[in-house]
Short mmCIF file of N, CA and C in Angstrom, two decimals:
data_model
loop_
_atom_site.label_atom_id
_atom_site.label_comp_id
_atom_site.label_asym_id
_atom_site.label_seq_id
_atom_site.Cartn_x
_atom_site.Cartn_y
_atom_site.Cartn_z
N MET B 1 -31.11 -2.58 267.07
CA MET B 1 -29.72 -2.21 267.01
C MET B 1 -28.79 -3.11 267.67
N LYS B 2 -27.83 -3.51 267.11
CA LYS B 2 -26.79 -4.41 267.83
C LYS B 2 -26.23 -3.76 268.99
N LYS B 3 -25.94 -4.65 270.09
CA LYS B 3 -25.20 -4.35 271.27
C LYS B 3 -24.03 -4.97 271.56
N LEU B 4 -23.14 -4.33 272.23
CA LEU B 4 -21.89 -5.15 272.63
C LEU B 4 -22.47 -5.84 273.88
N LEU B 5 -22.18 -7.10 273.67
CA LEU B 5 -22.47 -8.15 274.80
C LEU B 5 -21.36 -8.79 275.44
N VAL B 6 -21.38 -8.56 276.78
CA VAL B 6 -20.31 -9.11 277.32
C VAL B 6 -20.74 -10.18 278.31
N GLU B 7 -20.52 -11.31 278.32
CA GLU B 7 -21.02 -12.22 279.24
C GLU B 7 -19.82 -13.05 280.11
N ARG B 8 -20.19 -12.97 281.18
CA ARG B 8 -19.03 -13.42 282.29
C ARG B 8 -19.50 -14.93 282.99
N TYR B 9 -18.45 -15.78 283.22
CA TYR B 9 -18.70 -17.02 283.74
C TYR B 9 -17.56 -17.36 284.47
N ALA B 10 -17.70 -17.74 285.80
CA ALA B 10 -16.75 -17.90 286.67
C ALA B 10 -16.70 -19.55 286.82
N ALA B 11 -15.55 -20.16 286.60
CA ALA B 11 -15.41 -21.38 286.72
C ALA B 11 -14.09 -21.80 287.17
N GLU B 12 -13.92 -23.18 287.81
CA GLU B 12 -12.69 -23.56 288.31
C GLU B 12 -11.99 -24.37 286.82
N PHE B 13 -10.72 -23.98 286.65
CA PHE B 13 -10.04 -24.49 285.53
C PHE B 13 -9.13 -25.44 286.09
N LYS B 14 -8.87 -26.60 285.30
CA LYS B 14 -7.89 -27.61 285.74
C LYS B 14 -6.77 -27.48 284.90
N GLU B 15 -5.41 -27.63 285.42
CA GLU B 15 -4.24 -27.48 284.55
C GLU B 15 -4.21 -28.81 283.64
N ASP B 16 -4.04 -28.66 282.49
CA ASP B 16 -4.00 -29.66 281.51
C ASP B 16 -2.59 -30.20 281.41
N SER B 17 -1.63 -29.43 281.60
CA SER B 17 -0.31 -30.01 281.80
C SER B 17 0.45 -29.16 282.66
N LEU B 18 1.55 -29.80 283.25
CA LEU B 18 2.19 -29.12 284.29
C LEU B 18 3.02 -27.96 283.84
N LYS B 19 3.73 -28.46 282.73
CA LYS B 19 4.67 -27.41 282.10
C LYS B 19 4.43 -27.72 280.49
N SER B 20 4.14 -26.61 279.70
CA SER B 20 3.93 -26.93 278.39
C SER B 20 5.26 -27.02 277.57
N SER B 21 5.08 -27.88 276.76
CA SER B 21 6.24 -28.00 275.82
C SER B 21 6.22 -27.18 274.51
N LYS B 22 5.05 -26.35 274.51
CA LYS B 22 4.86 -25.49 273.28
C LYS B 22 5.37 -24.23 273.41
N PRO B 23 6.31 -23.68 272.55
CA PRO B 23 6.85 -22.60 272.83
C PRO B 23 6.07 -21.30 273.01
N GLY B 24 6.47 -20.60 273.89
CA GLY B 24 5.65 -19.38 274.15
C GLY B 24 4.32 -19.61 274.98
N VAL B 25 4.26 -20.90 275.49
CA VAL B 25 3.05 -21.26 276.39
C VAL B 25 3.59 -21.33 277.90
N LEU B 26 2.96 -20.85 278.82
CA LEU B 26 3.24 -20.89 280.20
C LEU B 26 2.62 -22.22 280.76
N LYS B 27 1.26 -22.35 280.42
CA LYS B 27 0.48 -23.24 281.07
C LYS B 27 -0.79 -23.53 280.05
N THR B 28 -1.27 -24.79 280.06
CA THR B 28 -2.41 -25.02 279.43
C THR B 28 -3.68 -25.44 280.45
N ILE B 29 -4.75 -24.72 280.46
CA ILE B 29 -5.83 -25.05 281.34
C ILE B 29 -7.02 -25.33 280.60
N LYS B 30 -8.02 -26.02 281.16
CA LYS B 30 -9.38 -26.16 280.48
C LYS B 30 -10.47 -26.06 281.55
N GLY B 31 -11.66 -25.58 281.05
CA GLY B 31 -12.61 -25.41 281.94
C GLY B 31 -13.95 -24.57 281.28
N ALA B 32 -15.07 -24.53 281.97
CA ALA B 32 -16.03 -23.75 281.36
C ALA B 32 -15.94 -22.39 281.21
N ILE B 33 -16.17 -21.87 280.01
CA ILE B 33 -16.20 -20.43 279.80
C ILE B 33 -17.39 -19.65 279.69
N THR B 34 -18.57 -20.52 279.46
CA THR B 34 -20.11 -19.91 279.45
C THR B 34 -20.87 -21.02 279.42
N GLY B 35 -22.26 -20.68 279.68
CA GLY B 35 -23.24 -21.55 279.61
C GLY B 35 -24.47 -21.04 278.86
N TRP B 36 -25.57 -21.86 278.77
CA TRP B 36 -26.73 -21.56 278.21
C TRP B 36 -27.96 -21.65 279.12
N LYS B 37 -27.77 -20.99 280.27
CA LYS B 37 -29.02 -20.78 281.28
C LYS B 37 -29.22 -19.31 281.30
N GLU B 38 -30.40 -18.96 281.81
CA GLU B 38 -30.60 -17.60 281.96
C GLU B 38 -29.80 -17.03 282.97
N ASN B 39 -29.06 -15.89 282.71
CA ASN B 39 -28.05 -15.27 283.70
C ASN B 39 -28.83 -14.46 284.55
N ARG B 40 -28.05 -13.76 285.35
CA ARG B 40 -28.74 -12.76 286.60
C ARG B 40 -29.24 -11.48 285.90
N ASN B 41 -28.82 -11.19 284.85
CA ASN B 41 -29.41 -10.03 284.13
C ASN B 41 -30.61 -10.25 283.30
N GLY B 42 -31.11 -11.57 283.29
CA GLY B 42 -32.36 -12.00 282.63
C GLY B 42 -32.08 -12.24 281.13
N ARG B 43 -30.80 -12.44 280.75
CA ARG B 43 -30.54 -12.52 279.29
C ARG B 43 -30.17 -14.26 279.15
N THR B 44 -30.47 -14.52 278.11
CA THR B 44 -30.38 -16.05 277.80
C THR B 44 -29.43 -16.08 276.45
N TYR B 45 -28.32 -16.88 276.52
CA TYR B 45 -27.47 -17.20 275.47
C TYR B 45 -27.73 -18.70 275.27
N SER B 46 -28.44 -19.03 274.09
CA SER B 46 -28.70 -20.46 274.00
C SER B 46 -27.53 -21.19 273.52
N ARG B 47 -27.70 -22.63 273.62
CA ARG B 47 -26.61 -23.49 272.99
C ARG B 47 -26.49 -23.35 271.51
N GLU B 48 -27.76 -23.12 270.92
CA GLU B 48 -27.62 -22.79 269.45
C GLU B 48 -26.85 -21.59 269.22
N LEU B 49 -26.82 -20.53 269.95
CA LEU B 49 -26.31 -19.52 269.77
C LEU B 49 -24.67 -19.77 269.90
N TRP B 50 -24.22 -20.41 271.01
CA TRP B 50 -22.85 -20.83 271.01
C TRP B 50 -22.37 -21.93 269.97
N GLU B 51 -23.36 -22.71 269.50
CA GLU B 51 -22.86 -23.60 268.26
C GLU B 51 -22.64 -22.68 267.35
N ASN B 52 -23.44 -21.93 266.93
CA ASN B 52 -23.22 -21.02 265.68
C ASN B 52 -21.90 -20.21 265.91
N ALA B 53 -21.82 -19.57 267.11
CA ALA B 53 -20.52 -18.78 267.38
C ALA B 53 -19.33 -19.66 267.26
N ILE B 54 -19.11 -20.76 267.68
CA ILE B 54 -17.98 -21.49 267.59
C ILE B 54 -17.78 -22.13 266.26
N ASN B 55 -18.67 -22.41 265.50
CA ASN B 55 -18.71 -22.67 264.05
C ASN B 55 -18.54 -21.72 263.11
N SER B 56 -18.54 -20.36 263.41
CA SER B 56 -18.53 -19.12 262.51
C SER B 56 -17.17 -19.26 261.82
N ASP B 57 -17.06 -18.80 260.67
CA ASP B 57 -16.03 -18.76 259.91
C ASP B 57 -14.81 -17.97 260.52
N TYR B 58 -15.35 -16.85 261.25
CA TYR B 58 -14.26 -16.07 261.82
C TYR B 58 -13.58 -16.79 263.05
N VAL B 59 -14.53 -17.51 263.93
CA VAL B 59 -13.80 -18.29 265.04
C VAL B 59 -13.01 -19.47 264.44
N LYS B 60 -13.48 -20.10 263.52
CA LYS B 60 -12.70 -21.38 263.06
C LYS B 60 -11.50 -20.96 262.45
N SER B 61 -11.53 -19.82 261.43
CA SER B 61 -10.09 -19.37 261.00
C SER B 61 -9.15 -18.90 262.09
N GLN B 62 -9.60 -18.16 263.21
CA GLN B 62 -8.83 -17.69 264.10
C GLN B 62 -8.16 -19.01 264.97
N MET B 63 -8.89 -19.91 265.10
CA MET B 63 -8.55 -21.08 265.85
C MET B 63 -7.45 -21.91 264.98
N ALA B 64 -7.78 -21.94 263.71
CA ALA B 64 -6.99 -22.77 262.70
C ALA B 64 -5.47 -22.18 262.76
N LEU B 65 -5.50 -20.65 262.80
CA LEU B 65 -4.13 -19.95 262.73
C LEU B 65 -3.65 -19.82 264.24
N LYS B 66 -4.21 -20.40 265.17
CA LYS B 66 -3.75 -20.28 266.45
C LYS B 66 -3.69 -18.77 266.91
N GLN B 67 -4.72 -18.12 266.58
CA GLN B 67 -4.81 -16.64 267.00
C GLN B 67 -6.13 -16.25 267.46
N PHE B 68 -6.80 -17.33 268.18
CA PHE B 68 -8.05 -16.69 268.78
C PHE B 68 -7.79 -16.33 270.19
N PHE B 69 -7.07 -15.25 270.11
CA PHE B 69 -6.48 -14.59 271.39
C PHE B 69 -7.68 -13.99 272.14
N GLY B 70 -7.29 -13.93 273.51
CA GLY B 70 -8.05 -13.12 274.59
C GLY B 70 -7.17 -12.32 275.25
N GLU B 71 -7.91 -11.42 276.03
CA GLU B 71 -6.97 -10.38 276.49
C GLU B 71 -7.37 -10.46 278.20
N ALA B 72 -6.36 -9.95 278.99
CA ALA B 72 -6.68 -9.98 280.33
C ALA B 72 -7.35 -8.57 280.69
N ASP B 73 -8.60 -8.92 280.91
CA ASP B 73 -9.67 -7.66 281.06
C ASP B 73 -10.21 -7.40 279.87
N HIS B 74 -11.61 -6.85 279.73
CA HIS B 74 -12.26 -6.34 278.51
C HIS B 74 -11.86 -4.98 278.28
N PRO B 75 -11.59 -4.67 276.88
CA PRO B 75 -11.19 -3.26 276.48
C PRO B 75 -12.64 -2.57 276.65
N GLU B 76 -12.53 -1.26 276.65
CA GLU B 76 -13.67 -0.40 277.03
C GLU B 76 -14.38 0.02 275.60
N ASP B 77 -13.54 0.06 274.65
CA ASP B 77 -14.07 0.72 273.39
C ASP B 77 -13.82 0.01 272.18
N ARG B 78 -13.64 -1.26 272.20
CA ARG B 78 -13.33 -2.00 270.96
C ARG B 78 -13.78 -3.50 271.02
N LEU B 79 -14.11 -4.05 269.82
CA LEU B 79 -14.41 -5.45 269.80
C LEU B 79 -13.00 -6.26 269.36
N GLU B 80 -12.29 -5.68 268.65
CA GLU B 80 -10.89 -6.54 268.00
C GLU B 80 -9.97 -6.64 269.09
N VAL B 81 -9.26 -7.66 269.06
CA VAL B 81 -8.23 -7.96 270.08
C VAL B 81 -6.92 -7.10 269.72
N CYS B 82 -6.31 -6.41 270.71
CA CYS B 82 -4.98 -5.55 270.63
C CYS B 82 -3.86 -6.59 271.13
N PHE B 83 -2.79 -6.72 270.56
CA PHE B 83 -1.73 -7.45 270.81
C PHE B 83 -1.14 -7.12 272.21
N GLU B 84 -1.06 -5.86 272.68
CA GLU B 84 -0.46 -5.43 273.81
C GLU B 84 -1.35 -6.06 275.23
N GLY B 85 -2.52 -6.50 274.63
CA GLY B 85 -3.39 -7.02 275.90
C GLY B 85 -3.49 -8.35 275.70
N VAL B 86 -2.92 -9.11 274.85
CA VAL B 86 -3.12 -10.56 274.79
C VAL B 86 -2.45 -11.42 275.96
N SER B 87 -3.27 -12.21 276.51
CA SER B 87 -2.64 -13.12 277.70
C SER B 87 -2.90 -14.50 277.42
N HIS B 88 -3.97 -15.02 276.47
CA HIS B 88 -4.15 -16.39 276.16
C HIS B 88 -4.71 -16.61 274.92
N ASN B 89 -4.62 -17.92 274.47
CA ASN B 89 -5.16 -18.29 273.13
C ASN B 89 -6.12 -19.52 273.46
N ILE B 90 -7.37 -19.32 272.98
CA ILE B 90 -8.31 -20.65 272.83
C ILE B 90 -7.99 -21.55 271.97
N THR B 91 -7.55 -22.73 272.11
CA THR B 91 -7.04 -23.80 271.23
C THR B 91 -8.18 -24.93 270.97
N ASP B 92 -9.16 -24.81 271.69
CA ASP B 92 -10.18 -25.83 271.40
C ASP B 92 -11.48 -25.50 272.27
N MET B 93 -12.76 -25.82 271.82
CA MET B 93 -13.85 -25.59 272.44
C MET B 93 -14.84 -26.80 272.21
N TRP B 94 -15.62 -27.12 273.33
CA TRP B 94 -16.61 -28.17 273.16
C TRP B 94 -17.70 -27.94 274.11
N PHE B 95 -18.76 -28.74 273.90
CA PHE B 95 -20.03 -28.59 274.92
C PHE B 95 -19.93 -29.78 275.98
N GLU B 96 -20.18 -29.26 277.02
CA GLU B 96 -20.56 -30.33 278.14
C GLU B 96 -22.07 -30.00 278.54
N ASP B 97 -22.67 -30.87 277.79
CA ASP B 97 -24.16 -30.78 277.72
C ASP B 97 -24.82 -31.11 279.11
N ASP B 98 -24.35 -32.10 279.78
CA ASP B 98 -24.95 -32.38 281.05
C ASP B 98 -24.82 -31.20 282.11
N LYS B 99 -23.83 -30.32 281.76
CA LYS B 99 -23.59 -29.13 282.78
C LYS B 99 -24.24 -27.88 282.19
N GLN B 100 -24.60 -27.97 280.81
CA GLN B 100 -25.14 -26.91 280.03
C GLN B 100 -24.08 -25.75 279.86
N GLU B 101 -22.86 -26.17 279.79
CA GLU B 101 -21.58 -25.32 279.48
C GLU B 101 -20.86 -25.46 278.24
N LEU B 102 -20.24 -24.50 277.92
CA LEU B 102 -19.39 -24.35 276.82
C LEU B 102 -17.82 -24.51 277.46
N TRP B 103 -17.13 -25.46 277.20
CA TRP B 103 -15.58 -25.46 277.60
C TRP B 103 -14.66 -25.23 276.66
N ALA B 104 -13.49 -24.85 277.14
CA ALA B 104 -12.41 -24.37 276.16
C ALA B 104 -11.05 -25.07 276.90
N LYS B 105 -10.10 -25.12 275.98
CA LYS B 105 -8.83 -25.43 276.22
C LYS B 105 -7.98 -24.21 276.04
N ILE B 106 -7.33 -23.59 276.89
CA ILE B 106 -6.54 -22.28 276.81
C ILE B 106 -5.09 -22.36 277.22
N ASP B 107 -4.28 -21.92 276.23
CA ASP B 107 -3.13 -21.70 276.59
C ASP B 107 -2.61 -20.35 277.13
N ILE B 108 -2.17 -20.26 278.28
CA ILE B 108 -1.82 -19.09 278.77
C ILE B 108 -0.47 -18.81 278.37
N LEU B 109 -0.15 -17.77 277.38
CA LEU B 109 1.00 -17.28 276.79
C LEU B 109 1.99 -16.62 277.60
N ASP B 110 3.07 -16.77 277.36
CA ASP B 110 4.38 -16.00 277.76
C ASP B 110 4.42 -14.45 277.42
N THR B 111 3.50 -13.82 277.65
CA THR B 111 3.42 -12.26 277.41
C THR B 111 3.30 -11.56 278.70
N PRO B 112 3.39 -10.30 278.68
CA PRO B 112 3.23 -9.52 280.00
C PRO B 112 1.90 -9.99 280.71
N LYS B 113 0.74 -9.79 280.08
CA LYS B 113 -0.52 -10.19 280.54
C LYS B 113 -0.68 -11.73 280.93
N GLY B 114 -0.07 -12.54 280.14
CA GLY B 114 -0.14 -13.79 280.27
C GLY B 114 0.57 -14.28 281.54
N ASN B 115 1.63 -13.64 281.89
CA ASN B 115 2.40 -13.88 282.96
C ASN B 115 1.59 -13.48 284.30
N ILE B 116 0.70 -12.39 284.16
CA ILE B 116 -0.13 -12.03 285.38
C ILE B 116 -1.23 -13.17 285.58
N LEU B 117 -1.70 -13.58 284.40
CA LEU B 117 -2.66 -14.73 284.52
C LEU B 117 -2.21 -16.04 285.19
N ASN B 118 -1.14 -16.24 284.75
CA ASN B 118 -0.42 -17.62 285.18
C ASN B 118 -0.07 -17.38 286.74
N LYS B 119 0.36 -16.22 287.10
CA LYS B 119 0.62 -16.20 288.60
C LYS B 119 -0.83 -16.16 289.31
N ILE B 120 -1.95 -15.60 288.79
CA ILE B 120 -3.09 -15.60 289.44
C ILE B 120 -3.61 -17.16 289.54
N PHE B 121 -3.58 -17.77 288.36
CA PHE B 121 -4.00 -19.22 288.47
C PHE B 121 -3.10 -19.91 289.33
N GLU B 122 -1.70 -19.95 289.38
CA GLU B 122 -0.78 -20.58 290.35
C GLU B 122 -1.37 -20.18 291.85
N TYR B 123 -1.67 -19.01 292.02
CA TYR B 123 -2.17 -18.53 293.33
C TYR B 123 -3.36 -19.30 293.84
N SER B 124 -4.33 -19.13 293.00
CA SER B 124 -5.75 -19.48 293.40
C SER B 124 -6.29 -20.84 292.57
N GLY B 125 -5.86 -21.13 291.54
CA GLY B 125 -6.43 -22.28 290.86
C GLY B 125 -7.75 -21.93 290.08
N HIS B 126 -7.98 -20.61 289.99
CA HIS B 126 -9.35 -20.10 289.45
C HIS B 126 -9.05 -18.99 288.54
N LEU B 127 -9.76 -18.97 287.37
CA LEU B 127 -9.77 -17.62 286.61
C LEU B 127 -11.24 -17.85 285.93
N SER B 128 -11.60 -16.55 285.71
CA SER B 128 -12.94 -16.21 285.24
C SER B 128 -12.77 -15.71 283.87
N PHE B 129 -13.81 -16.14 282.84
CA PHE B 129 -13.75 -15.57 281.57
C PHE B 129 -15.07 -15.14 281.33
N SER B 130 -15.12 -14.13 280.20
CA SER B 130 -16.01 -13.39 279.74
C SER B 130 -15.99 -13.34 278.27
N THR B 131 -17.16 -13.63 277.54
CA THR B 131 -17.06 -13.40 276.10
C THR B 131 -17.22 -12.05 275.49
N ARG B 132 -16.64 -11.76 274.38
CA ARG B 132 -16.95 -10.45 273.97
C ARG B 132 -17.58 -10.52 272.50
N GLY B 133 -18.82 -9.92 272.39
CA GLY B 133 -19.28 -10.25 270.93
C GLY B 133 -20.21 -9.10 270.79
N THR B 134 -21.13 -9.21 269.80
CA THR B 134 -22.08 -8.41 269.40
C THR B 134 -23.33 -8.96 268.90
N GLY B 135 -24.65 -8.49 269.21
CA GLY B 135 -25.90 -9.07 268.60
C GLY B 135 -27.09 -8.45 269.09
N ASP B 136 -27.97 -8.98 268.53
CA ASP B 136 -29.49 -8.28 269.11
C ASP B 136 -30.02 -9.03 270.19
N VAL B 137 -30.70 -8.29 271.05
CA VAL B 137 -31.46 -8.97 272.33
C VAL B 137 -32.72 -8.58 272.15
N ASP B 138 -33.83 -9.69 272.29
CA ASP B 138 -35.17 -9.31 272.16
C ASP B 138 -35.66 -8.86 273.57
N GLY B 139 -36.93 -8.58 273.47
CA GLY B 139 -37.61 -8.01 274.63
C GLY B 139 -37.70 -8.91 275.83
N SER B 140 -37.35 -10.30 275.60
CA SER B 140 -37.42 -11.26 276.79
C SER B 140 -36.05 -11.60 277.35
N GLY B 141 -35.06 -10.89 276.65
CA GLY B 141 -33.61 -11.05 277.15
C GLY B 141 -32.95 -12.04 276.26
N ASN B 142 -33.65 -12.73 275.37
CA ASN B 142 -32.89 -13.81 274.58
C ASN B 142 -31.95 -13.13 273.58
N VAL B 143 -30.71 -13.59 273.52
CA VAL B 143 -29.72 -13.00 272.64
C VAL B 143 -30.08 -13.93 271.25
N ASP B 144 -30.18 -13.24 270.06
CA ASP B 144 -30.41 -13.77 268.82
C ASP B 144 -29.28 -14.66 268.32
N PRO B 145 -29.48 -15.90 268.10
CA PRO B 145 -28.36 -16.80 267.73
C PRO B 145 -27.88 -16.51 266.29
N ASP B 146 -28.77 -15.72 265.38
CA ASP B 146 -28.58 -15.55 263.96
C ASP B 146 -27.84 -14.20 263.76
N THR B 147 -27.68 -13.24 265.00
CA THR B 147 -27.03 -11.93 264.77
C THR B 147 -25.82 -11.99 265.64
N TYR B 148 -25.63 -13.01 266.54
CA TYR B 148 -24.59 -12.94 267.51
C TYR B 148 -23.26 -13.29 266.82
N GLN B 149 -22.29 -12.33 266.98
CA GLN B 149 -21.04 -12.64 266.51
C GLN B 149 -19.85 -12.75 267.64
N LEU B 150 -19.24 -13.70 267.86
CA LEU B 150 -18.22 -13.81 268.89
C LEU B 150 -16.94 -13.21 268.31
N PHE B 151 -16.16 -12.40 269.19
CA PHE B 151 -14.94 -11.71 268.93
C PHE B 151 -13.83 -12.30 269.79
N ALA B 152 -14.00 -12.42 270.94
CA ALA B 152 -12.89 -12.93 271.86
C ALA B 152 -13.50 -13.57 273.05
N VAL B 153 -12.79 -14.20 273.94
CA VAL B 153 -13.17 -14.70 275.14
C VAL B 153 -11.78 -14.02 276.04
N ASP B 154 -12.20 -13.27 276.90
CA ASP B 154 -11.18 -12.60 277.94
C ASP B 154 -11.02 -13.07 279.23
N ALA B 155 -9.97 -12.90 279.96
CA ALA B 155 -9.98 -13.32 281.22
C ALA B 155 -10.20 -12.06 282.09
N VAL B 156 -11.28 -12.23 283.08
CA VAL B 156 -11.52 -10.98 284.00
C VAL B 156 -11.49 -11.35 285.42
N CYS B 157 -10.96 -10.33 286.12
CA CYS B 157 -10.72 -10.48 287.54
C CYS B 157 -11.91 -10.91 288.42
N ARG B 158 -13.02 -10.19 288.10
CA ARG B 158 -14.34 -10.38 289.03
C ARG B 158 -15.53 -10.43 288.16
N PRO B 159 -16.12 -11.60 288.19
CA PRO B 159 -17.54 -11.57 287.59
C PRO B 159 -18.37 -10.60 288.20
N SER B 160 -19.43 -10.20 287.50
CA SER B 160 -20.29 -9.21 288.01
C SER B 160 -21.22 -9.85 289.34
N TYR B 161 -21.52 -11.12 289.33
CA TYR B 161 -22.07 -11.71 290.47
C TYR B 161 -21.07 -12.03 291.32
N ALA B 162 -21.24 -11.26 292.47
CA ALA B 162 -20.02 -11.17 293.53
C ALA B 162 -19.60 -12.45 294.15
N THR B 163 -20.39 -13.49 294.24
CA THR B 163 -20.09 -14.56 294.90
C THR B 163 -20.19 -15.84 293.86
N ALA B 164 -19.88 -15.57 292.61
CA ALA B 164 -19.70 -16.48 291.79
C ALA B 164 -18.79 -17.73 292.01
N THR B 165 -19.33 -18.96 291.72
CA THR B 165 -18.52 -20.14 291.87
C THR B 165 -18.24 -20.76 290.51
N ALA B 166 -17.55 -21.98 290.80
CA ALA B 166 -17.54 -22.80 289.38
C ALA B 166 -18.81 -23.07 288.85
N SER B 167 -19.96 -22.95 289.44
CA SER B 167 -21.24 -23.53 288.73
C SER B 167 -22.18 -22.35 288.45
N GLU B 168 -21.65 -21.04 288.89
CA GLU B 168 -22.56 -19.86 288.60
C GLU B 168 -22.28 -19.06 287.28
N LEU B 169 -23.39 -18.70 286.72
CA LEU B 169 -23.33 -17.87 285.38
C LEU B 169 -23.66 -16.38 285.75
N SER B 170 -22.82 -15.56 285.25
CA SER B 170 -23.22 -14.32 285.40
C SER B 170 -22.79 -13.46 284.27
N GLU B 171 -23.19 -12.29 284.23
CA GLU B 171 -23.00 -11.31 283.04
C GLU B 171 -22.29 -10.01 283.59
N SER B 172 -21.45 -9.25 282.61
CA SER B 172 -20.95 -8.09 282.80
C SER B 172 -22.28 -7.10 283.26
N GLU B 173 -22.03 -6.25 284.26
CA GLU B 173 -23.12 -5.16 284.54
C GLU B 173 -23.10 -4.05 283.67
N LYS B 174 -21.90 -3.83 283.07
CA LYS B 174 -21.77 -2.66 282.16
C LYS B 174 -21.85 -3.00 280.86
N LEU B 175 -22.94 -2.79 279.98
CA LEU B 175 -23.03 -3.00 278.44
C LEU B 175 -22.91 -1.59 277.76
N LYS B 176 -22.23 -1.71 276.78
CA LYS B 176 -22.21 -0.42 275.95
C LYS B 176 -23.03 -0.57 274.72
N GLU B 177 -23.49 0.47 274.27
CA GLU B 177 -24.18 0.54 273.05
C GLU B 177 -23.06 0.64 272.09
N VAL B 178 -23.25 -0.04 270.95
CA VAL B 178 -22.39 0.13 269.80
C VAL B 178 -23.10 0.54 268.48
N SER B 179 -22.65 1.44 267.83
CA SER B 179 -23.32 1.87 266.58
C SER B 179 -22.96 0.79 265.51
N GLU B 180 -23.89 0.93 264.53
CA GLU B 180 -23.86 0.20 263.33
C GLU B 180 -22.44 0.42 262.63
N GLU B 181 -21.97 1.67 262.59
CA GLU B 181 -20.87 2.13 262.01
C GLU B 181 -19.48 1.40 262.67
N ASP B 182 -19.61 1.40 264.04
CA ASP B 182 -18.61 0.75 264.77
C ASP B 182 -18.35 -0.81 264.47
N ILE B 183 -19.68 -1.35 264.25
CA ILE B 183 -19.61 -2.85 263.92
C ILE B 183 -19.15 -2.94 262.65
N LYS B 184 -19.54 -2.03 261.80
CA LYS B 184 -18.91 -2.36 260.29
C LYS B 184 -17.60 -2.22 260.14
N LYS B 185 -16.96 -1.24 260.89
CA LYS B 185 -15.44 -1.27 261.14
C LYS B 185 -14.71 -2.52 261.44
N VAL B 186 -15.25 -3.18 262.42
CA VAL B 186 -15.04 -4.22 263.00
C VAL B 186 -14.98 -5.42 262.08
N LEU B 187 -16.14 -5.56 261.50
CA LEU B 187 -16.30 -6.58 260.35
C LEU B 187 -15.71 -6.29 259.38
#
């Protein structure tokens, strides 16, 4: 059975530009959003999984449309993105193999939730991100790269690993079961 998988990664982001010249963008940042080491819950999201995810038709089309939006905080009951929660947009993703990390370039948008992220970033220089997707997990904790579907990358206040730093990988402590019917509705 597919499960809703929420993976959180805390990293230090660097500002890519002081003031964006793009309409609707408050700031552009870049940094690690996830990795492919075993996390504290014993799950492993492999590089192959992330490669499949970012090369999926869904992610490619959303990025091409400039609509690979994320929200400030994970929603409790859905995989799809809701406009009222949108805070940012992922514009590019790439691998930093030497760090075993997937990096992203992220536009913080001039939305109510984007303004909150912008203030938090201005204050601390840090943001944590968490992937939102669904897939099968085997008995060893490996997430199946052939069944995983990435839906969003959300900004989160606090990773589940209390002392997460720029190099720590952690995962949400609270995973919800998702029925086959719910998954079909989203897909």
